[in-house]
Coordinates of C-alpha atoms in Angstrom, one line a residue:
X1 CA -35.3 -51.6 4.4
X2 CA -37.1 -48.9 2.4
X3 CA -40.6 -49.5 1.3
X4 CA -39.6 -49.1 -2.4
X5 CA -37.2 -52.1 -2.1
X6 CA -38.4 -55.6 -3.1
X7 CA -39.5 -57.6 -0.1
X8 CA -38.3 -60.8 -1.8
X9 CA -41.7 -62.6 -1.6
X10 CA -41.6 -63.3 -5.3
X11 CA -38.6 -64.7 -7.2
X12 CA -35.3 -65.8 -5.9
X13 CA -32.2 -64.0 -4.6
X14 CA -31.7 -62.0 -7.8
X15 CA -35.1 -60.4 -7.2
X16 CA -33.9 -59.0 -3.8
X17 CA -30.5 -57.9 -5.2
X18 CA -31.4 -56.7 -8.7
X19 CA -35.0 -55.5 -8.7
X20 CA -35.4 -52.2 -6.9
X21 CA -39.1 -51.5 -6.1
X22 CA -42.2 -52.9 -4.6
X23 CA -43.2 -56.2 -6.4
X24 CA -46.3 -56.7 -4.4
X25 CA -49.4 -57.2 -6.5
X26 CA -47.5 -58.5 -9.5
X27 CA -48.1 -62.0 -10.9
X28 CA -45.4 -64.6 -10.8
X29 CA -45.2 -64.4 -14.6
X30 CA -44.7 -60.7 -14.5
X31 CA -41.9 -61.1 -11.9
X32 CA -40.3 -63.6 -14.2
X33 CA -40.4 -61.2 -17.1
X34 CA -38.8 -58.5 -15.0
X35 CA -36.0 -61.0 -14.0
X36 CA -35.5 -61.9 -17.7
X37 CA -34.6 -58.2 -18.4
X38 CA -31.4 -58.7 -16.4
X39 CA -30.2 -61.4 -18.8
X40 CA -30.1 -58.9 -21.7
X41 CA -27.0 -57.1 -23.0
X42 CA -26.7 -53.6 -24.5
X43 CA -23.8 -53.0 -26.8
X44 CA -21.4 -50.4 -25.4
X45 CA -22.0 -48.1 -28.4
X46 CA -25.8 -48.0 -28.0
X47 CA -27.8 -46.1 -25.4
X48 CA -30.4 -48.9 -25.4
X49 CA -31.4 -51.4 -28.0
X50 CA -34.7 -51.2 -29.8
X51 CA -35.6 -54.7 -28.6
X52 CA -35.1 -53.8 -24.9
X53 CA -37.0 -50.5 -25.2
X54 CA -39.9 -52.4 -26.8
X55 CA -39.9 -55.0 -24.1
X56 CA -39.9 -52.4 -21.4
X57 CA -42.8 -50.5 -23.0
X58 CA -44.9 -53.6 -23.5
X59 CA -44.4 -54.8 -19.9
X60 CA -44.9 -51.3 -18.4
X61 CA -48.2 -51.0 -20.3
X62 CA -49.3 -54.5 -19.1
X63 CA -48.7 -53.9 -15.4
X64 CA -49.5 -50.2 -15.4
X65 CA -46.2 -49.2 -13.8
X66 CA -43.1 -47.4 -14.8
X67 CA -40.1 -49.7 -15.4
X68 CA -36.5 -48.6 -15.7
X69 CA -33.0 -50.1 -16.2
X70 CA -29.6 -49.2 -14.8
X71 CA -27.0 -49.9 -17.5
X72 CA -23.3 -49.8 -17.0
X73 CA -20.6 -49.2 -19.6
X74 CA -19.8 -52.8 -19.8
X75 CA -23.0 -53.5 -21.6
X76 CA -24.6 -55.1 -18.5
X77 CA -27.8 -54.3 -16.7
X78 CA -27.1 -53.7 -13.1
X79 CA -30.7 -53.3 -11.9
X80 CA -34.3 -53.2 -12.9
X81 CA -36.2 -50.3 -11.4
X82 CA -39.9 -50.7 -10.6
X83 CA -42.0 -47.7 -9.9
X84 CA -45.7 -46.9 -9.9
X85 CA -47.9 -45.3 -12.6
X86 CA -46.4 -41.8 -11.9
X87 CA -42.9 -42.1 -10.7
X88 CA -39.8 -44.2 -10.3
X89 CA -37.1 -44.2 -7.7
X90 CA -33.4 -44.6 -8.4
X91 CA -31.4 -46.6 -5.7
X92 CA -28.2 -45.3 -4.2
X93 CA -25.3 -45.9 -6.6
X94 CA -21.9 -47.2 -5.9
X95 CA -19.3 -44.4 -5.5
X96 CA -16.3 -46.1 -7.0
X97 CA -15.5 -43.6 -9.8
X98 CA -13.7 -40.6 -8.6
X99 CA -11.6 -37.8 -10.1
X100 CA -12.1 -34.7 -12.1
X101 CA -14.7 -35.0 -14.8
X102 CA -15.7 -38.6 -13.9
X103 CA -19.3 -39.6 -14.2
X104 CA -21.1 -42.4 -12.4
X105 CA -20.5 -44.9 -15.2
X106 CA -24.1 -45.9 -15.4
X107 CA -27.1 -44.5 -17.3
X108 CA -30.8 -44.8 -16.5
X109 CA -33.7 -45.2 -18.9
X110 CA -37.3 -45.7 -17.8
X111 CA -40.7 -45.8 -19.3
X112 CA -43.5 -43.2 -18.9
X113 CA -47.1 -44.2 -19.4
X114 CA -48.9 -41.8 -21.7
X115 CA -45.7 -40.0 -22.6
X116 CA -44.6 -36.6 -21.4
X117 CA -40.8 -36.8 -21.6
X118 CA -38.3 -35.9 -18.9
X119 CA -39.5 -34.3 -15.7
X120 CA -37.6 -31.9 -13.4
X121 CA -37.1 -34.8 -11.0
X122 CA -35.5 -36.9 -13.8
X123 CA -33.1 -34.0 -14.6
X124 CA -32.3 -33.4 -10.9
X125 CA -31.4 -37.1 -10.5
X126 CA -29.2 -36.9 -13.6
X127 CA -27.2 -34.0 -12.1
X128 CA -27.0 -35.1 -8.5
X129 CA -26.1 -38.7 -9.3
X130 CA -23.7 -37.8 -12.1
X131 CA -25.4 -40.2 -14.4
X132 CA -23.9 -40.8 -17.9
X133 CA -27.3 -40.2 -19.3
X134 CA -31.0 -40.1 -18.3
X135 CA -33.6 -41.3 -20.8
X136 CA -37.4 -41.6 -20.8
X137 CA -39.3 -43.9 -23.2
X138 CA -42.8 -42.8 -24.0
X139 CA -45.3 -45.6 -23.9
X140 CA -48.1 -45.3 -26.4
X141 CA -51.7 -46.4 -25.8
X142 CA -51.1 -49.7 -27.6
X143 CA -48.0 -50.5 -25.5
X144 CA -45.4 -49.7 -28.2
X145 CA -42.4 -47.5 -27.5
X146 CA -42.9 -43.9 -28.7
X147 CA -40.3 -41.1 -28.7
X148 CA -37.2 -41.5 -26.5
X149 CA -36.1 -38.3 -24.6
X150 CA -32.4 -38.1 -23.5
X151 CA -30.4 -35.7 -21.4
X152 CA -26.9 -35.4 -20.2
X153 CA -25.1 -33.1 -17.8
X154 CA -23.0 -30.2 -19.0
X155 CA -19.5 -29.1 -18.1
X156 CA -19.0 -25.8 -16.2
X157 CA -20.3 -23.0 -18.5
X158 CA -21.0 -19.2 -18.3
X159 CA -24.8 -19.8 -18.3
X160 CA -24.5 -22.2 -15.3
X161 CA -26.7 -24.7 -17.1
X162 CA -26.7 -28.1 -15.5
X163 CA -27.9 -30.3 -18.4
X164 CA -28.8 -30.4 -22.1
X165 CA -31.8 -32.1 -23.6
X166 CA -31.2 -33.9 -26.8
X167 CA -33.8 -33.8 -29.6
X168 CA -36.4 -36.6 -29.1
X169 CA -35.8 -39.6 -31.3
X170 CA -37.8 -42.7 -32.2
X171 CA -36.7 -45.8 -30.3
X172 CA -35.6 -47.5 -33.5
X173 CA -33.3 -44.6 -34.4
X174 CA -31.2 -44.5 -31.2
X175 CA -28.4 -46.5 -32.8
X176 CA -27.3 -43.4 -34.7
X177 CA -25.7 -42.1 -31.5
X178 CA -22.4 -43.8 -30.6
X179 CA -22.8 -43.8 -26.8
X180 CA -19.4 -45.0 -25.8
X181 CA -17.7 -42.3 -27.9
X182 CA -20.1 -39.7 -26.7
X183 CA -19.8 -40.3 -23.0
X184 CA -15.9 -40.4 -23.2
X185 CA -15.9 -37.1 -25.0
X186 CA -18.3 -35.7 -22.4
X187 CA -16.0 -36.7 -19.5
X188 CA -13.0 -35.3 -21.3
X189 CA -14.8 -32.0 -21.8
X190 CA -15.9 -31.8 -18.2
X191 CA -12.4 -32.5 -17.0
X192 CA -11.0 -29.7 -19.2
X193 CA -13.7 -27.2 -18.1
X194 CA -13.0 -28.0 -14.4
X195 CA -9.3 -27.3 -15.0
X196 CA -6.3 -29.5 -14.9
X197 CA -5.6 -30.6 -11.4
X198 CA -2.2 -31.8 -10.2
X199 CA -2.6 -35.2 -8.7
X200 CA -0.2 -34.1 -6.0
X201 CA -2.5 -31.2 -5.1
X202 CA -4.6 -32.7 -2.3
X203 CA -6.0 -29.4 -1.0
X204 CA -9.8 -29.4 -0.5
X205 CA -11.8 -27.7 -3.2
X206 CA -14.9 -26.0 -1.8
X207 CA -18.0 -23.8 -2.5
X208 CA -18.7 -21.3 0.2
X209 CA -22.3 -20.6 1.3
X210 CA -23.8 -17.8 3.4
X211 CA -27.5 -17.8 4.3
X212 CA -29.1 -14.7 5.9
X213 CA -32.5 -13.6 6.9
X214 CA -31.6 -9.9 7.5
X215 CA -31.7 -7.9 4.3
X216 CA -30.1 -4.9 6.1
X217 CA -26.8 -6.6 6.9
X218 CA -23.8 -7.1 4.7
X219 CA -23.4 -10.8 4.0
X220 CA -20.8 -10.0 1.4
X221 CA -18.4 -8.8 4.1
X222 CA -19.0 -11.9 6.1
X223 CA -18.5 -14.1 3.0
X224 CA -15.2 -12.3 2.3
X225 CA -14.1 -13.2 5.8
X226 CA -15.1 -16.8 5.2
X227 CA -12.9 -16.7 2.0
X228 CA -10.0 -15.6 4.2
X229 CA -10.7 -18.3 6.7
X230 CA -10.7 -20.9 3.8
X231 CA -7.4 -19.5 2.5
X232 CA -5.9 -19.7 6.0
X233 CA -7.0 -23.4 6.1
X234 CA -5.4 -24.0 2.6
X235 CA -8.7 -24.6 0.9
X236 CA -9.2 -23.8 -2.8
X237 CA -12.4 -21.7 -3.2
X238 CA -14.2 -22.5 -6.5
X239 CA -17.3 -20.4 -6.0
X240 CA -19.3 -18.6 -3.3
X241 CA -23.1 -18.3 -2.9
X242 CA -25.3 -15.9 -0.9
X243 CA -29.0 -16.8 -0.2
X244 CA -31.4 -14.5 1.5
X245 CA -34.4 -16.1 3.0
X246 CA -37.4 -15.0 5.1
X247 CA -36.4 -17.6 7.7
X248 CA -33.8 -20.3 7.9
X249 CA -34.8 -23.8 6.9
X250 CA -34.6 -25.9 10.1
X251 CA -33.6 -29.0 8.2
X252 CA -31.3 -27.8 5.4
X253 CA -30.7 -24.2 6.4
X254 CA -31.1 -23.0 2.9
X255 CA -34.0 -25.1 1.6
X256 CA -33.9 -28.4 -0.3
X257 CA -34.3 -26.9 -3.8
X258 CA -31.4 -24.5 -3.3
X259 CA -29.4 -27.2 -1.7
X260 CA -29.8 -29.4 -4.8
X261 CA -28.7 -26.5 -7.0
X262 CA -25.7 -26.0 -4.8
X263 CA -24.8 -29.7 -5.0
X264 CA -25.1 -29.6 -8.8
X265 CA -22.8 -26.6 -8.9
X266 CA -20.3 -28.3 -6.7
X267 CA -20.3 -31.4 -8.8
X268 CA -20.0 -29.4 -12.0
X269 CA -17.0 -27.4 -10.7
X270 CA -15.3 -30.5 -9.2
X271 CA -15.8 -29.4 -5.5
X272 CA -15.4 -31.9 -2.7
X273 CA -16.5 -29.6 0.2
X274 CA -19.4 -27.3 1.0
X275 CA -18.4 -24.7 3.6
X276 CA -21.2 -22.8 5.4
X277 CA -20.7 -19.3 6.9
X278 CA -23.2 -20.2 9.6
X279 CA -23.0 -22.8 12.4
X280 CA -25.1 -25.8 11.6
X281 CA -27.0 -27.8 14.1
X282 CA -26.2 -31.6 14.4
X283 CA -29.5 -32.3 12.7
X284 CA -28.7 -30.0 9.8
X285 CA -25.3 -31.5 9.3
X286 CA -26.9 -35.0 9.1
X287 CA -29.6 -33.9 6.7
X288 CA -27.3 -32.1 4.3
X289 CA -24.7 -34.9 4.4
X290 CA -27.4 -37.5 3.5
X291 CA -28.2 -35.4 0.4
X292 CA -24.7 -35.3 -1.0
X293 CA -21.3 -37.0 -1.0
X294 CA -19.6 -33.6 -0.6
X295 CA -18.1 -33.0 2.8
X296 CA -20.2 -30.5 4.9
X297 CA -18.2 -28.0 7.0
X298 CA -19.7 -25.1 9.1
X299 CA -18.0 -22.0 10.3
X300 CA -17.0 -23.4 13.7
X301 CA -15.5 -26.5 12.2
X302 CA -13.5 -24.5 9.8
X303 CA -12.1 -22.3 12.6
X304 CA -11.3 -25.3 14.7
X305 CA -9.4 -26.8 11.8
X306 CA -7.3 -23.6 11.4
X307 CA -6.6 -23.7 15.2
X308 CA -5.4 -27.3 14.9
X309 CA -3.0 -26.2 12.1
X310 CA -1.6 -23.3 14.0
X311 CA -1.2 -24.6 17.5
X312 CA 2.4 -25.2 18.3
X313 CA 2.8 -25.3 22.0
X314 CA 1.5 -28.1 24.2
X315 CA -0.8 -25.6 25.8
X316 CA -2.3 -24.6 22.5
X317 CA -2.7 -28.2 21.2
X318 CA -4.5 -29.2 24.4
X319 CA -6.9 -26.4 24.2
X320 CA -7.6 -27.0 20.5
X321 CA -8.3 -30.7 21.1
X322 CA -10.6 -29.8 24.0
X323 CA -12.6 -27.4 21.7
X324 CA -12.8 -30.0 19.0
X325 CA -14.1 -32.7 21.3
X326 CA -16.7 -30.4 22.8
X327 CA -17.8 -29.5 19.3
X328 CA -17.9 -33.2 18.1
X329 CA -19.7 -34.7 21.1
X330 CA -23.3 -33.7 20.2
X331 CA -22.6 -34.5 16.5
X332 CA -21.4 -37.9 17.5
X333 CA -24.8 -38.4 19.0
X334 CA -26.6 -37.1 16.0
X335 CA -24.7 -39.3 13.6
X336 CA -25.8 -42.4 15.5
X337 CA -29.1 -40.9 16.7
X338 CA -31.1 -43.8 15.2
X339 CA -29.6 -46.1 17.8
X340 CA -30.7 -43.9 20.7
X341 CA -34.4 -44.5 19.7
X342 CA -34.1 -48.0 20.9
X343 CA -36.0 -48.5 24.2
X344 CA -34.4 -49.8 27.3
X345 CA -34.7 -53.3 28.6
X346 CA -34.0 -56.9 27.5
X347 CA -33.5 -57.4 23.8
X348 CA -32.6 -53.7 23.1
X349 CA -29.0 -53.6 24.1
X350 CA -27.5 -54.3 20.7
X351 CA -23.9 -53.8 19.6
X352 CA -24.7 -50.5 17.9
X353 CA -26.0 -48.9 21.0
X354 CA -23.1 -50.2 23.0
X355 CA -20.6 -48.7 20.5
X356 CA -22.4 -45.3 20.6
X357 CA -22.4 -45.2 24.4
X358 CA -18.7 -46.3 24.4
X359 CA -17.8 -43.6 22.0
X360 CA -19.6 -40.9 24.0
X361 CA -18.0 -42.1 27.2
X362 CA -14.5 -42.1 25.7
X363 CA -15.0 -38.5 24.5
X364 CA -16.3 -37.4 27.9
X365 CA -13.4 -39.0 29.6
X366 CA -10.9 -37.4 27.3
X367 CA -12.6 -34.0 27.8
X368 CA -12.2 -34.4 31.6
X369 CA -8.5 -35.3 31.2
X370 CA -7.9 -32.3 28.9
X371 CA -9.7 -30.0 31.3
X372 CA -7.4 -31.1 34.2
X373 CA -4.3 -30.6 32.0
X374 CA -5.4 -27.2 30.9
X375 CA -6.1 -26.3 34.5
X376 CA -2.6 -27.4 35.5
X377 CA -1.1 -25.2 32.8
X378 CA -3.2 -22.3 33.9
X379 CA -1.8 -22.7 37.4
X380 CA 1.7 -22.6 36.0
X381 CA 0.9 -19.3 34.2
X382 CA -0.6 -18.0 37.4
X383 CA 2.7 -18.6 39.2
X384 CA 4.7 -16.8 36.5
X385 CA 2.2 -14.0 36.6
X386 CA 2.6 -13.7 40.4
X387 CA 6.3 -13.4 40.0
X388 CA 5.8 -10.6 37.5
X389 CA 3.4 -8.8 39.8
X390 CA 5.9 -9.1 42.7
X391 CA 8.3 -7.2 40.6
X392 CA 5.7 -4.4 40.2
X393 CA 5.7 -4.5 36.4
X394 CA 2.6 -3.2 34.7
X395 CA 1.0 -5.5 32.1
X396 CA 0.1 -4.4 28.6
X397 CA -2.1 -6.9 26.6
X398 CA -2.5 -6.6 22.8
X399 CA -6.0 -7.6 21.7
X400 CA -7.8 -7.3 18.4
X401 CA -9.5 -8.9 15.5
X402 CA -7.6 -11.7 13.8
X403 CA -5.1 -10.6 11.2
X404 CA -5.2 -7.0 12.5
X405 CA -1.4 -7.0 13.0
X406 CA -1.1 -7.8 16.7
X407 CA 2.0 -10.1 16.3
X408 CA 3.7 -7.6 13.9
X409 CA 3.2 -4.8 16.5
X410 CA 4.6 -7.0 19.3
X411 CA 7.7 -7.7 17.1
X412 CA 8.1 -4.0 16.4
X413 CA 7.8 -3.0 20.1
X414 CA 10.1 -5.7 21.5
X415 CA 12.4 -6.6 18.6
X416 CA 11.0 -10.1 18.8
X417 CA 10.5 -12.7 16.0
X418 CA 7.0 -14.0 16.8
X419 CA 5.5 -15.7 13.7
X420 CA 3.4 -13.2 11.8
X421 CA 1.7 -13.9 8.5
X422 CA -1.1 -12.5 6.4
X423 CA -3.4 -15.3 7.5
X424 CA -6.3 -15.4 9.9
X425 CA -5.2 -16.9 13.3
X426 CA -1.6 -17.1 12.2
X427 CA -0.5 -17.3 15.8
X428 CA -2.5 -18.9 18.6
X429 CA -0.1 -19.4 21.5
X430 CA 0.1 -16.6 24.1
X431 CA 3.3 -14.7 23.9
X432 CA 4.9 -12.6 26.7
X433 CA 7.7 -10.1 26.1
X434 CA 9.2 -7.2 28.1
X435 CA 9.1 -3.6 26.9
X436 CA 11.7 -1.2 28.4
X437 CA 11.0 2.5 28.6
X438 CA 13.5 5.3 29.4
X439 CA 14.1 6.1 33.1
X440 CA 14.3 2.4 33.8
X441 CA 10.6 1.9 33.5
X442 CA 9.5 -1.5 32.1
X443 CA 6.2 -3.2 31.2
X444 CA 5.2 -6.7 30.3
X445 CA 3.6 -7.1 26.9
X446 CA 1.3 -10.1 26.2
X447 CA -0.2 -11.1 22.8
X448 CA -3.3 -13.4 22.7
X449 CA -5.3 -15.2 20.1
X450 CA -7.1 -13.0 17.7
X451 CA -10.8 -12.5 18.0
X452 CA -13.5 -13.0 15.3
X453 CA -17.2 -12.3 15.0
X454 CA -19.3 -15.2 16.2
X455 CA -16.3 -16.7 18.0
X456 CA -17.3 -20.3 18.7
X457 CA -18.4 -20.8 22.3
X458 CA -16.3 -24.1 22.4
X459 CA -13.2 -22.0 21.6
X460 CA -13.9 -19.4 24.2
X461 CA -14.4 -22.1 26.8
X462 CA -11.3 -24.0 25.8
X463 CA -9.1 -20.8 25.6
X464 CA -10.5 -19.3 28.7
X465 CA -7.3 -20.3 30.5
X466 CA -5.3 -18.4 28.0
X467 CA -7.6 -15.4 27.8
X468 CA -7.5 -15.0 31.6
X469 CA -4.2 -13.2 31.0
X470 CA -6.3 -10.3 29.9
X471 CA -8.0 -10.1 33.4
X472 CA -4.7 -9.0 34.9
X473 CA -3.8 -6.4 32.2
X474 CA -3.3 -2.8 33.4
X475 CA -3.9 -1.6 29.8
X476 CA -5.4 -3.2 26.7
X477 CA -4.1 -2.2 23.3
X478 CA -7.0 -2.7 20.9
X479 CA -5.5 -3.1 17.5
X480 CA -7.8 -2.4 14.5
X481 CA -7.0 -2.9 10.8
X482 CA -8.3 0.5 9.7
X483 CA -7.6 -0.4 6.1
X484 CA -10.4 -3.1 6.1
X485 CA -13.7 -1.6 4.9
X486 CA -15.4 -3.7 7.6
X487 CA -13.3 -2.4 10.4
X488 CA -16.2 -0.9 12.4
X489 CA -18.0 -4.2 12.8
X490 CA -14.7 -5.9 13.6
X491 CA -14.0 -3.4 16.3
X492 CA -17.5 -3.9 17.6
X493 CA -17.0 -7.7 17.6
X494 CA -13.9 -7.4 19.7
X495 CA -15.6 -5.1 22.2
X496 CA -18.5 -7.5 22.5
X497 CA -16.2 -10.4 23.3
X498 CA -14.3 -8.3 25.8
X499 CA -17.6 -7.4 27.4
X500 CA -18.6 -11.1 27.5
X501 CA -15.3 -11.8 29.3
X502 CA -16.0 -9.1 31.9
X503 CA -13.4 -6.8 30.5
X504 CA -15.6 -4.1 29.1
X505 CA -14.4 -1.5 31.6
X506 CA -10.7 -2.4 31.4
X507 CA -8.5 0.6 30.4
X508 CA -7.6 0.5 26.8
X509 CA -5.9 2.4 24.1
X510 CA -7.3 2.2 20.5
X511 CA -4.7 1.6 17.8
X512 CA -5.5 2.0 14.2
X513 CA -3.0 -0.2 12.3
X514 CA -2.1 -0.3 8.6
X515 CA -2.4 3.4 8.1
X516 CA 0.1 3.1 5.2
X517 CA -2.7 1.7 3.1
X518 CA -4.9 4.8 3.4
X519 CA -4.4 8.4 2.4
X520 CA -2.9 10.6 5.1
X521 CA -6.0 12.8 5.4
X522 CA -8.2 9.8 5.9
X523 CA -6.4 8.0 8.7
X524 CA -5.7 11.4 10.4
X525 CA -9.4 12.2 10.4
X526 CA -10.4 8.7 11.6
X527 CA -7.8 8.9 14.4
X528 CA -9.1 12.2 15.6
X529 CA -12.7 11.2 15.4
X530 CA -12.2 8.0 17.5
X531 CA -9.5 9.1 19.8
X532 CA -7.1 6.5 18.4
X533 CA -3.4 6.4 17.6
X534 CA -2.7 5.6 13.9
X535 CA 0.3 3.5 13.1
X536 CA 1.9 1.1 10.6
X537 CA 3.3 -1.8 12.6
X538 CA 5.0 -3.1 9.4
X539 CA 6.9 0.1 8.7
X540 CA 7.1 1.5 12.2
X541 CA 5.3 4.7 11.4
X542 CA 3.5 6.3 14.4
X543 CA 5.2 4.1 17.0
X544 CA 6.7 7.0 18.9
X545 CA 3.2 8.5 19.4
X546 CA 1.9 5.1 20.5
X547 CA 4.7 4.6 23.0
X548 CA 4.0 8.1 24.5
X549 CA 0.3 7.1 24.8
X550 CA 1.2 3.8 26.5
X551 CA 3.4 5.7 29.0
X552 CA 0.7 8.2 29.8
X553 CA -1.8 5.4 30.4
X554 CA 0.5 3.3 32.6
X555 CA 2.1 6.1 34.5
X556 CA -0.5 8.9 34.5
X557 CA 1.1 10.8 37.3
X558 CA 4.4 11.2 35.4
X559 CA 4.9 13.0 32.1
X560 CA 5.8 10.6 29.2
X561 CA 9.4 10.7 28.1
X562 CA 10.0 12.5 24.9
X563 CA 12.4 9.8 23.9
X564 CA 11.0 6.6 22.3
X565 CA 11.2 3.5 24.3
X566 CA 14.0 1.0 23.7
X567 CA 13.0 -2.5 22.7
X568 CA 14.7 -5.5 24.3
X569 CA 15.6 -8.5 22.2
X570 CA 13.4 -11.6 22.1
X571 CA 15.6 -13.4 24.7
X572 CA 13.7 -11.5 27.4
X573 CA 10.6 -13.6 26.7
X574 CA 8.4 -14.9 29.6
X575 CA 9.8 -12.7 32.3

């Protein structure tokens, strides 16, 4: 129980349930007067009555502490808040009201000894808790109520302002504001500003965040990639934020103050997710989640979710589930980390700890089961691979950054109909097709999952059985989307992953795809400079040159045929 919560030593059950704060040091008569506050009513059209504001000011002056009230729209007082001379703490609110434009349904007004009006802390609470209104009642030296300072949140606006301060008003003049009409109009305005949302549209709505410490890099390019990942996962992107810091905050990644601003922005726009371009530690996920009701997602979690959407075969589904469980295991521990602080021995084996250990054990057991199944599938692929090798067919593997056009190229080369879409990780399952050249020469073509920078280690581990196909390739076709301004870093990312897999020295042919999106002189110059073959897999341009390059690489002792290779139909899959 937090220190600020009443310990129940004074008063009855209502004190424990309805008075939030430390009542120690108060006289029984003062406790009784606090309890009497809860019996008062505030008309729905008033912010607060003059009688209640005067009572709060007098009692606050008498005990030397700030006093506040939590008032709902049904004219009832939900709680009395008891602070010290300088500050007051608002308890966690019920989260029953949801939907675009909806506020918390409660307002907070509290006293301030000596005056001073609203503080930054008051305004931050107003925005983060989505209060109907925040108010401060100045307490004069004689204990009478002075000016009342009010503020409310603002709908999305070009100035990105979170709140508006109303002109200070004497306590006796607050009835000039019809509160019920005002707050309803405010909610309607917020809902309109956030945009009409079809109730059938259940897609997540998110703000994207990138935090960097390197001022020389290009976080904009990485953030654009994150937008594409979000689009591939059917997420509506409302806004994106880049923060440059001298060093990453170990607890919140981007700092508590910036996090509060981000949460306010999310609430103002009607977001329900925050998606980070970086991978968060379990402790960071917990700290950020404790600060907001918005769902917190990091880069790895987003990619895993896309993989879960795309996996079609049993092999792919098993490997995705394995990666997800490996990712979630340490975070499962972090979520229930408070239980692990219990010492061993008699009296400490509570039901919470038992559940935590049970959950961890079940996850580990499932991981072991999946690893065995993936290994069995890997042996099956090995047997098929052995049959291909017995036939003496060379293997050509297509690799590249995600969405570079690998599946489109496979379809062009082999007249196949592998699913290809302008989405990141559109295809996950490995595909094998046969490519026939003139003079009865044939090769096996394999297409694997696309790579991406900072590819999650859990994914690499889970898909290692699939990626092992690359180890037996006689030639790698490295497909690069040359129309992407960030193609050099994407190319470097793929080469880095290949090196990590021990394939850095594997023979390869560099293929610049999507040349149709560039002027001819530009792609011709780039191809000459990097020793690449420039093609358009979508239109079929440059494929003859590519096929001659493949023939030269696979059969270097024989001259490539001047005739383009023929492409077999998709029925020749999995030779």
